[in-house]
Amino acid sequence: MQDFLLRERQGVISERLRLNGRVLAAELALEFGVSEDTVRRDLREMAAAGLCERVYGGALPVSPAHGSLTQRVSFAADRKQALARAAAKQIAAGSCVFFDAGSTNLAIANALPAELELTATTNAPAIAAVLIDKPAVNVILIGGMVDRQTGGALGAKALRDMEQISPDLCILGACGIDLEAGITTFGFEDAEFKRFAASRSKRVLAAVTSEKFGTAAPHSVLPVAHCECLVVEHDADPAILAGYRERGCRTVIAEKTN
């Protein structure tokens, strides 16, 4: 296989990603009979074209969590509602909870029991609008310029506001999640804010739809070991979940949707 051309190599890489969920540069270099530098260059070009996401030692499929908040709300809505019901049960009465921007987190806000007393803070106006209708919830809205893609306030003002809060629980949005790459997101400013919000919180919870496992977005947020609780769908692969539990991540399995 010494005579693989660039397009042929990239075609094989795409197929490996589809079948195996990740590729390693060292293994590809041996298969193609080229240097690892050549493979890494291929992966950089593919990542620039949106065909994969570079991670240490290789590449992962691109996270499917593209689109604006409005577009993402309508995707897999019933599955997100099942995740939301399971996640809502992890919220203790009387606690202070940060709700990160995101369509699944919006569903969690909707799923909160009306009688649950808590202080909720969020950088997402859509989530704040839902929480304000919960009579037992005190709502703190983090301000700043609202990013249309994430639906949340980001940047210096949001970071300053977050600095004044120490939540008991951070409900973190995740565009992609992988044992090695960790939790990732598409926006640089979004990643910065998520990291800071998590660092201010005693615990971190992420509710993740199944198609996000083994995928990555360009910007790293947290290693999975920093996520205390992972809420997953009923059909999540037990072998995959075992790897997360080994990293110290408690897993909560949502009920099957109708």
Coordinates of C-alpha atoms in Angstrom, one line a residue:
M1 CA 0.0 0.0 0.0
Q2 CA 2.9 2.3 -0.7
D3 CA 1.2 4.2 -3.5
F4 CA -1.8 5.7 -1.7
L5 CA -2.5 9.1 -3.1
L6 CA -3.8 12.0 -0.9
R7 CA -7.4 11.6 -1.9
E8 CA -7.3 7.8 -1.4
R9 CA -5.7 8.2 2.0
Q10 CA -8.4 10.7 3.1
G11 CA -11.1 8.4 1.7
V12 CA -9.8 5.5 3.8
I13 CA -9.5 7.7 6.9
S14 CA -13.2 8.8 6.5
E15 CA -14.2 5.2 6.2
R16 CA -12.2 4.2 9.3
L17 CA -13.9 7.0 11.2
R18 CA -17.3 5.8 10.1
L19 CA -16.6 2.2 11.1
N20 CA -14.4 2.5 14.1
G21 CA -15.2 5.9 15.6
R22 CA -11.6 7.1 15.7
V23 CA -8.2 6.8 13.9
L24 CA -4.6 6.8 15.2
A25 CA -2.0 8.6 13.2
A26 CA 0.7 5.9 13.9
E27 CA -1.5 3.1 12.7
L28 CA -2.5 4.9 9.5
A29 CA 1.2 5.7 8.8
L30 CA 2.0 2.0 8.9
E31 CA -0.9 1.1 6.7
F32 CA -0.2 3.7 4.1
G33 CA 3.6 3.4 4.2
V34 CA 4.1 7.1 4.8
S35 CA 5.4 9.1 7.7
E36 CA 3.3 10.1 10.7
D37 CA 3.9 13.8 9.7
T38 CA 2.2 13.0 6.3
V39 CA -0.8 11.5 8.1
R40 CA -1.0 14.4 10.5
R41 CA -1.0 16.8 7.6
D42 CA -3.9 14.8 6.0
L43 CA -5.8 15.0 9.3
R44 CA -5.2 18.7 9.5
E45 CA -6.6 19.2 6.0
M46 CA -9.6 17.0 6.7
A47 CA -10.3 18.9 10.0
A48 CA -10.1 22.2 8.1
A49 CA -12.7 20.9 5.7
G50 CA -14.9 19.8 8.5
L51 CA -14.4 16.1 7.8
C52 CA -13.0 15.1 11.2
E53 CA -11.8 16.6 14.5
R54 CA -8.1 16.4 15.4
V55 CA -7.3 15.0 18.8
Y56 CA -4.0 13.9 20.4
G57 CA -2.6 11.0 18.4
G58 CA -5.2 10.9 15.7
A59 CA -8.8 12.1 14.9
L60 CA -12.4 11.6 15.9
P61 CA -15.7 12.1 14.0
V62 CA -17.0 15.7 14.1
S63 CA -19.7 16.3 16.7
P64 CA -23.3 16.3 15.2
A65 CA -24.3 19.2 17.5
H66 CA -24.3 21.9 14.8
G67 CA -26.8 24.6 14.2
S68 CA -28.4 27.4 16.3
L69 CA -30.2 26.8 19.6
T70 CA -33.6 27.0 17.8
Q71 CA -32.5 24.3 15.3
R72 CA -31.1 22.1 18.0
V73 CA -34.2 22.3 20.2
S74 CA -36.2 20.4 17.6
F75 CA -33.6 17.6 17.1
A76 CA -34.3 14.4 19.1
A77 CA -36.7 16.4 21.3
D78 CA -38.3 13.2 22.9
R79 CA -34.9 11.8 23.7
K80 CA -33.7 15.1 25.3
Q81 CA -36.9 15.1 27.4
A82 CA -36.1 11.6 28.7
L83 CA -32.6 12.8 29.6
A84 CA -34.1 15.9 31.2
R85 CA -36.4 13.9 33.5
A86 CA -33.5 11.8 34.7
A87 CA -31.2 14.8 35.2
A88 CA -33.9 16.8 37.1
K89 CA -33.9 14.0 39.7
Q90 CA -30.2 14.7 40.4
I91 CA -30.9 18.3 41.5
A92 CA -31.2 18.7 45.3
A93 CA -33.8 21.0 46.8
G94 CA -32.4 24.2 48.2
S95 CA -29.2 24.0 46.1
C96 CA -27.7 26.6 43.8
V97 CA -27.5 25.3 40.2
F98 CA -25.9 26.8 37.1
F99 CA -27.7 25.9 33.8
D100 CA -25.3 26.2 30.9
A101 CA -26.8 27.2 27.5
G102 CA -27.9 24.3 25.4
S103 CA -31.0 22.6 24.0
T104 CA -30.8 19.6 26.4
N105 CA -30.3 21.9 29.4
L106 CA -33.4 23.9 28.2
A107 CA -35.3 20.6 28.4
I108 CA -33.9 20.0 32.0
A109 CA -35.2 23.5 33.0
N110 CA -38.6 22.6 31.6
A111 CA -38.6 19.2 33.5
L112 CA -38.0 20.7 37.0
P113 CA -40.9 20.0 39.3
A114 CA -42.9 23.2 40.0
E115 CA -42.4 22.7 43.8
L116 CA -38.6 22.3 43.7
E117 CA -37.0 25.1 45.6
L118 CA -33.6 26.3 44.3
T119 CA -31.5 29.2 43.2
A120 CA -30.9 28.9 39.5
T121 CA -28.3 30.9 37.5
T122 CA -27.9 30.7 33.8
N123 CA -26.3 32.6 30.9
A124 CA -29.1 31.6 28.5
P125 CA -32.1 33.9 28.3
A126 CA -34.3 31.0 26.9
I127 CA -33.5 28.9 30.0
A128 CA -34.1 31.9 32.3
A129 CA -37.5 32.5 30.7
V130 CA -38.5 28.9 31.5
L131 CA -37.2 29.0 35.1
I132 CA -38.9 32.3 35.9
D133 CA -42.2 30.5 35.5
K134 CA -41.2 28.1 38.3
P135 CA -42.6 29.7 41.4
A136 CA -40.1 28.0 43.8
V137 CA -37.0 29.0 41.7
N138 CA -35.0 32.1 42.2
V139 CA -33.4 33.1 39.0
I140 CA -30.1 34.9 38.4
L141 CA -29.4 35.8 34.8
I142 CA -25.8 36.2 33.8
G143 CA -25.4 39.1 31.3
G144 CA -23.3 40.1 28.4
M145 CA -23.4 39.7 24.6
V146 CA -25.6 36.7 23.7
D147 CA -24.0 34.4 21.2
R148 CA -26.6 33.4 18.6
Q149 CA -25.1 29.9 18.0
T150 CA -25.1 28.8 21.7
G151 CA -28.0 30.9 22.9
G152 CA -25.9 32.1 25.9
A153 CA -24.1 35.2 27.1
L154 CA -20.3 34.8 26.6
G155 CA -17.3 37.0 27.0
A156 CA -15.8 39.3 29.7
K157 CA -19.1 40.4 31.3
A158 CA -20.4 36.9 31.6
L159 CA -17.2 35.7 33.2
R160 CA -17.3 38.6 35.7
D161 CA -20.9 37.7 36.6
M162 CA -20.0 34.1 37.0
E163 CA -17.1 35.0 39.3
Q164 CA -19.7 36.1 41.9
I165 CA -21.4 32.7 42.1
S166 CA -20.4 29.3 43.5
P167 CA -22.9 26.8 42.4
D168 CA -23.5 23.4 44.1
L169 CA -24.1 21.9 40.7
C170 CA -23.1 23.0 37.1
I171 CA -25.3 21.4 34.4
L172 CA -22.8 21.6 31.5
G173 CA -23.7 21.6 27.8
A174 CA -21.5 19.3 25.7
C175 CA -21.2 19.3 21.9
G176 CA -19.0 16.1 21.9
I177 CA -17.7 13.7 24.5
D178 CA -14.9 11.2 24.4
L179 CA -12.8 9.4 27.0
E180 CA -9.6 10.9 25.7
A181 CA -10.7 14.2 24.2
G182 CA -13.1 14.9 27.1
I183 CA -16.0 17.3 26.8
T184 CA -15.7 19.6 23.8
T185 CA -17.6 22.5 22.2
F186 CA -17.5 24.4 18.9
G187 CA -16.9 28.0 20.1
F188 CA -13.7 29.3 21.7
E189 CA -15.5 31.8 24.0
D190 CA -18.1 29.1 24.8
A191 CA -15.3 26.7 25.9
E192 CA -13.7 29.4 28.1
F193 CA -17.0 30.2 29.8
K194 CA -17.9 26.6 30.3
R195 CA -14.5 25.8 31.9
F196 CA -14.8 28.8 34.3
A197 CA -18.4 27.9 35.3
A198 CA -17.3 24.3 36.0
S199 CA -14.4 25.5 38.0
R200 CA -16.7 27.6 40.2
S201 CA -19.0 24.7 40.9
K202 CA -18.8 21.8 43.4
R203 CA -20.1 19.2 41.0
V204 CA -20.6 19.0 37.2
L205 CA -23.3 17.1 35.5
A206 CA -23.7 16.6 31.7
A207 CA -26.7 15.1 29.9
V208 CA -25.6 13.7 26.6
T209 CA -27.5 12.1 23.7
S210 CA -25.9 8.9 22.3
E211 CA -24.7 10.3 19.0
K212 CA -22.3 12.7 20.8
F213 CA -20.2 9.8 22.3
G214 CA -16.9 9.3 20.6
T215 CA -17.1 12.7 18.8
A216 CA -15.3 16.0 19.3
A217 CA -15.6 19.7 18.6
P218 CA -12.6 22.0 18.2
H219 CA -12.4 23.4 21.7
S220 CA -11.7 21.4 24.9
V221 CA -13.8 22.1 28.0
L222 CA -13.1 19.4 30.6
P223 CA -11.6 16.0 31.0
V224 CA -14.3 13.4 31.7
A225 CA -12.9 12.8 35.1
H226 CA -14.0 16.3 36.1
C227 CA -17.7 15.4 35.3
E228 CA -19.1 13.8 38.4
C229 CA -22.4 12.7 36.8
L230 CA -23.2 11.7 33.2
V231 CA -26.8 11.3 32.3
V232 CA -27.2 9.1 29.2
E233 CA -29.9 7.5 27.1
H234 CA -31.4 4.1 27.8
D235 CA -29.6 2.4 25.0
A236 CA -26.1 3.8 25.7
D237 CA -23.4 1.1 25.2
P238 CA -22.6 -0.5 28.5
A239 CA -19.0 -1.0 27.5
I240 CA -18.6 2.6 26.7
L241 CA -20.2 3.7 30.0
A242 CA -17.8 1.4 31.9
G243 CA -14.9 3.4 30.6
Y244 CA -16.5 6.6 32.0
R245 CA -17.1 5.0 35.3
E246 CA -13.5 4.0 35.5
R247 CA -12.6 7.7 35.2
G248 CA -14.8 8.5 38.2
C249 CA -17.9 9.6 36.2
R250 CA -21.1 8.3 37.8
T251 CA -23.7 7.3 35.1
V252 CA -27.4 7.8 35.3
I253 CA -29.5 6.0 32.6
A254 CA -32.7 7.7 31.4
E255 CA -35.9 5.8 30.8
K256 CA -36.7 4.5 27.3
T257 CA -38.8 6.9 25.2
N258 CA -42.1 5.8 23.7

